[in-house]
Coordinates of C-alpha atoms in Angstrom, one line a residue:
M1 CA 0.0 0.0 0.0
T2 CA 1.3 3.5 -0.9
K3 CA 2.3 5.5 2.2
W4 CA 0.6 8.8 2.7
T5 CA 3.0 11.8 2.5
T6 CA 2.9 15.5 1.8
A7 CA 3.0 14.5 -1.8
S8 CA -0.5 13.1 -1.2
I9 CA -1.9 16.5 -0.2
P10 CA -4.3 17.8 -2.9
D11 CA -3.9 21.3 -4.3
Q12 CA -4.9 23.8 -1.6
T13 CA -5.0 26.9 -3.9
G14 CA -7.7 29.3 -2.8
R15 CA -8.1 27.7 0.6
I16 CA -7.6 29.5 3.9
A17 CA -6.0 27.6 6.8
V18 CA -5.6 28.8 10.4
V19 CA -2.9 26.9 12.3
T20 CA -2.4 27.6 16.0
G21 CA 1.1 27.2 17.4
A22 CA 2.6 27.5 13.9
N23 CA 5.9 29.0 14.9
T24 CA 7.6 25.8 15.8
G25 CA 7.5 22.0 15.7
L26 CA 4.4 20.3 14.3
G27 CA 2.6 23.5 13.7
L28 CA 5.4 24.9 11.7
E29 CA 5.7 21.8 9.5
T30 CA 1.9 21.8 9.1
A31 CA 1.9 25.4 8.0
K32 CA 4.8 24.8 5.6
A33 CA 3.1 21.8 4.0
L34 CA -0.2 23.6 3.4
A35 CA 1.6 26.7 2.0
A36 CA 3.6 24.5 -0.3
K37 CA 0.3 23.2 -1.8
G38 CA -1.0 26.8 -2.3
A39 CA -3.1 27.5 0.8
H40 CA -3.2 31.0 2.4
V41 CA -1.9 30.1 5.9
V42 CA -2.6 32.1 9.0
L43 CA 0.1 31.4 11.5
A44 CA -1.7 32.0 14.9
V45 CA 1.1 32.3 17.5
R46 CA 1.7 33.7 21.0
N47 CA 5.1 35.1 20.3
L48 CA 5.2 37.4 17.3
D49 CA 9.0 37.5 17.0
K50 CA 9.0 33.7 16.7
G51 CA 6.1 33.9 14.4
K52 CA 8.0 36.3 12.1
A53 CA 11.0 33.9 12.1
A54 CA 8.7 31.1 11.2
I55 CA 7.2 33.0 8.3
D56 CA 10.8 33.9 7.1
W57 CA 11.8 30.2 7.2
I58 CA 8.7 29.1 5.3
A59 CA 9.2 31.8 2.7
R60 CA 12.8 30.7 2.2
T61 CA 11.8 27.1 1.7
V62 CA 8.5 27.5 -0.1
S63 CA 8.4 29.7 -3.2
E64 CA 5.5 32.1 -3.5
S65 CA 4.1 31.1 -0.1
D66 CA 1.1 33.0 1.0
L67 CA 1.4 33.6 4.7
E68 CA -0.1 35.8 7.4
L69 CA 0.8 36.3 11.1
Q70 CA -1.8 36.5 13.8
Q71 CA -1.1 36.9 17.5
L72 CA -3.0 34.4 19.7
D73 CA -2.4 33.4 23.3
L74 CA -4.6 30.4 24.0
G75 CA -4.0 30.9 27.7
S76 CA -6.1 34.1 27.6
L77 CA -9.7 34.2 26.6
E78 CA -9.4 37.9 25.9
S79 CA -6.6 37.2 23.5
V80 CA -8.7 34.4 21.9
R81 CA -11.6 36.7 21.4
T82 CA -9.4 39.4 20.0
A83 CA -7.6 37.0 17.6
A84 CA -10.9 35.5 16.4
A85 CA -12.4 39.0 15.7
E86 CA -9.3 40.0 13.8
I87 CA -9.2 36.9 11.7
K88 CA -12.9 37.3 10.9
D89 CA -12.3 40.9 9.9
K90 CA -9.8 39.8 7.4
H91 CA -11.5 36.6 6.1
D92 CA -15.1 35.9 5.2
R93 CA -14.3 32.2 5.0
I94 CA -12.1 29.6 6.6
D95 CA -11.4 26.2 5.0
L96 CA -9.2 24.7 7.7
L97 CA -8.8 25.3 11.4
I98 CA -5.9 23.3 12.8
N99 CA -6.0 23.4 16.6
N100 CA -2.4 22.4 17.1
A101 CA -0.8 24.6 19.8
G102 CA -0.3 23.1 23.2
V103 CA 1.8 22.7 26.3
M104 CA 3.0 19.5 27.9
T105 CA 3.7 18.6 31.5
P106 CA 4.9 22.0 32.8
P107 CA 5.1 22.7 36.6
K108 CA 1.8 23.8 38.1
Q109 CA 0.7 27.1 36.4
T110 CA -2.5 28.8 35.6
T111 CA -3.7 30.8 32.6
A112 CA -4.7 34.4 32.7
D113 CA -8.2 33.3 33.5
G114 CA -7.2 31.0 36.4
F115 CA -7.4 27.7 34.6
E116 CA -4.8 25.0 35.0
L117 CA -2.4 25.7 32.2
Q118 CA -2.6 22.5 30.2
F119 CA -6.4 22.2 30.4
G120 CA -6.8 26.0 29.8
T121 CA -4.5 26.1 26.8
N122 CA -4.8 22.8 25.1
H123 CA -8.6 22.4 25.5
L124 CA -10.5 25.5 26.6
G125 CA -8.5 27.9 24.4
H126 CA -9.2 25.8 21.4
F127 CA -12.8 25.2 22.3
A128 CA -13.3 29.0 22.5
L129 CA -11.4 29.7 19.3
T130 CA -13.4 27.1 17.4
G131 CA -16.7 28.4 18.6
L132 CA -15.8 32.0 17.8
L133 CA -14.6 31.1 14.2
L134 CA -17.3 28.5 13.4
D135 CA -19.5 30.9 11.4
R136 CA -16.6 31.3 8.9
L137 CA -16.3 27.6 8.5
L138 CA -19.9 26.4 8.3
P139 CA -20.8 27.9 4.9
V140 CA -17.6 26.4 3.3
T141 CA -18.1 23.1 1.5
G142 CA -15.4 20.7 2.7
S143 CA -14.2 22.8 5.6
R144 CA -12.6 21.0 8.5
I145 CA -11.6 21.4 12.1
V146 CA -8.6 19.3 13.1
T147 CA -7.6 19.1 16.8
V148 CA -4.3 17.6 17.7
S149 CA -4.5 15.2 20.6
S150 CA -1.9 12.7 21.8
T151 CA -1.4 9.1 22.9
G152 CA -1.0 10.9 26.3
H153 CA -4.8 10.9 26.5
R154 CA -4.4 7.4 27.9
F155 CA -2.7 8.8 31.0
A156 CA -5.9 10.4 32.2
P157 CA -8.2 8.3 34.4
G158 CA -11.0 10.6 33.2
I159 CA -12.1 14.2 33.5
R160 CA -11.8 15.5 37.0
F161 CA -15.0 17.5 37.1
D162 CA -14.7 17.8 40.9
D163 CA -11.2 19.4 40.5
L164 CA -10.8 20.4 36.9
Q165 CA -8.0 22.9 37.7
W166 CA -6.0 20.5 39.9
E167 CA -6.2 22.8 42.9
R168 CA -6.2 20.0 45.5
S169 CA -3.2 18.2 44.0
Y170 CA -1.3 18.3 40.7
N171 CA 0.1 15.5 38.6
R172 CA 1.5 17.0 35.5
L173 CA 1.3 13.8 33.4
Q174 CA -2.3 13.2 34.3
A175 CA -3.2 16.8 33.8
Y176 CA -1.6 16.6 30.3
G177 CA -3.6 13.4 29.7
Q178 CA -6.8 15.1 30.8
S179 CA -6.3 18.0 28.3
K180 CA -5.6 15.6 25.5
L181 CA -8.6 13.4 26.4
A182 CA -10.6 16.6 26.4
N183 CA -9.4 17.3 22.8
L184 CA -10.9 14.0 21.7
L185 CA -14.1 14.3 23.7
F186 CA -14.5 17.8 22.1
T187 CA -13.8 16.6 18.6
Y188 CA -16.3 13.7 18.8
E189 CA -19.1 15.8 20.3
L190 CA -18.4 18.6 17.8
Q191 CA -18.7 16.2 14.9
R192 CA -22.0 14.9 16.2
R193 CA -23.3 18.5 16.4
L194 CA -22.0 19.2 12.9
T195 CA -24.2 16.4 11.4
G196 CA -26.0 17.9 8.4
H197 CA -23.5 20.7 8.0
Q198 CA -20.7 21.0 5.4
T199 CA -18.0 21.2 8.1
T200 CA -16.4 18.2 9.7
A201 CA -14.3 17.7 12.9
L202 CA -11.4 15.3 13.1
A203 CA -8.5 14.6 15.4
A204 CA -4.9 13.5 15.0
H205 CA -1.9 12.7 17.1
P206 CA 1.8 12.8 16.1
G207 CA 3.1 9.7 17.9
G208 CA 6.5 10.3 19.5
S209 CA 7.8 13.5 17.9
D210 CA 11.1 15.0 18.7
T211 CA 10.0 18.6 19.4
E212 CA 10.6 21.2 22.1
L213 CA 7.2 20.3 23.5
A214 CA 9.0 17.7 25.7
R215 CA 11.1 20.3 27.5
H216 CA 8.9 20.2 30.6
L217 CA 8.9 16.4 31.1
P218 CA 9.6 15.2 34.6
R219 CA 13.3 14.6 35.4
A220 CA 13.0 10.8 35.2
F221 CA 11.7 11.1 31.6
Q222 CA 14.4 13.7 30.7
V223 CA 17.1 11.3 31.8
A224 CA 15.7 8.6 29.6
L225 CA 14.9 10.9 26.7
P226 CA 18.3 10.6 24.8
A227 CA 17.9 6.8 24.6
A228 CA 14.2 7.0 23.8
R229 CA 14.8 9.3 20.8
V230 CA 15.3 6.3 18.6
L231 CA 11.6 5.7 19.0
F232 CA 10.8 9.3 17.9
Q233 CA 10.3 10.8 14.6
D234 CA 11.0 14.4 13.4
A235 CA 8.4 17.1 13.3
A236 CA 7.8 16.8 9.6
M237 CA 6.7 13.1 10.0
G238 CA 4.8 13.9 13.2
A239 CA 2.7 16.5 11.3
L240 CA 1.5 14.0 8.7
P241 CA -1.5 12.7 10.7
T242 CA -2.7 16.2 11.1
L243 CA -2.2 17.0 7.4
R244 CA -4.0 13.8 6.4
A245 CA -7.0 14.6 8.7
A246 CA -7.0 18.1 7.2
T247 CA -6.7 17.3 3.5
D248 CA -7.3 13.7 2.6
P249 CA -10.4 13.7 0.5
G250 CA -11.3 10.3 2.0
A251 CA -11.1 11.4 5.6
L252 CA -14.4 11.6 7.4
G253 CA -15.7 13.6 10.3
G254 CA -15.1 12.0 13.7
Q255 CA -12.0 10.1 12.5
Y256 CA -8.7 10.0 14.4
Y257 CA -5.3 9.7 12.6
G258 CA -1.9 8.7 14.0
P259 CA 1.3 6.9 12.9
D260 CA 1.2 3.4 11.6
G261 CA 4.3 2.1 13.4
F262 CA 4.8 0.2 16.7
A263 CA 2.5 1.6 19.4
E264 CA 1.7 4.4 17.1
Q265 CA 5.0 6.1 18.0
R266 CA 6.3 6.7 14.5
G267 CA 5.4 6.0 10.9
Y268 CA 3.0 7.2 8.2
P269 CA -0.5 8.3 9.1
K270 CA -3.4 5.9 9.3
L271 CA -6.8 5.7 10.8
V272 CA -6.5 4.8 14.6
L273 CA -8.7 4.5 17.6
S274 CA -8.6 6.4 20.9
N275 CA -9.3 4.8 24.2
Q276 CA -12.8 3.7 25.2
R277 CA -13.3 6.6 27.6
S278 CA -13.0 9.1 24.8
Y279 CA -16.1 7.7 23.1
D280 CA -18.3 8.1 26.2
L281 CA -21.3 10.2 25.0
D282 CA -22.2 11.4 28.5
L283 CA -18.7 12.4 29.2
Q284 CA -18.5 14.3 25.9
R285 CA -21.7 16.2 26.6
R286 CA -20.8 17.0 30.2
L287 CA -17.4 18.4 29.1
W288 CA -19.1 20.5 26.4
T289 CA -21.5 22.0 28.9
V290 CA -18.7 22.8 31.4
S291 CA -16.5 24.2 28.6
E292 CA -19.2 26.6 27.5
E293 CA -19.7 27.7 31.1
L294 CA -16.0 28.3 31.7
T295 CA -15.2 30.1 28.5
G296 CA -18.5 31.9 28.0
V297 CA -18.4 30.7 24.4
T298 CA -21.4 28.9 22.9
F299 CA -22.0 27.3 19.6
P300 CA -25.6 28.5 19.1
V301 CA -26.1 27.2 15.5
L302 CA -25.5 23.7 16.8
Q303 CA -27.7 23.8 19.9
G304 CA -30.0 20.9 20.2
A305 CA -28.1 18.9 17.5
T306 CA -27.4 16.0 19.9
A307 CA -30.9 15.7 21.4

């Protein structure tokens, strides 16, 4: 069977793609690949200096790339609202929203709104951004929302609704896992609410990718990291599941893509399954309701779609 690579991406000319966290790692490679196929790519980044460097790098490697820089701090709902408004002012349509940005296993921190940093950034920030941009996606035939999760979703015993912000105790790996499980619960519930619309929601994970995202891993993991790198792949390979979910004409709403190698750690993208907990309908709906309450962002056009 032919392996799916960036050469498999159909022509993206005329399409508008918003990629969060596009200044480094997986997001940068995703933005580069979409630009190389002709898309107008909005690099939504927290640090504008790093964003400018990313645009310069893509422009040097992709001739005639069509790029735009947008400031976005997913750890601030005010920033999310501002960014969404600015994107909508510039664009009357969005074809692809790639919810890629994230943080992994930092020491206990909170967002500007008081949320645990991983849950607030990885899930709530993207939940709010998606809701605020949705009206630019819904009218567009073939538009997609792709949210990047992780095999780390398996670290989470569930969603700690009684202590979502980890105020009683903090386990950085489980908190990361909770945020990545939330990404999947959100994707599956969103797709169900999108039934009958032209927009679909999918998820992807990069496997073991050698990026700077691992810089906050606990010391025991850091010690083992050099030896474990033989199991990892570079960011360009790690971005392939996201790119397939975003552009493969055969990809369907509600699907989840990851590497085809051992334990889904490396390899070419294929359709994979998340853990059983992620498919729990009651859990999906409860998280959705809580996320609307915490962010103040609703998806009014989709209300009642899951009744």
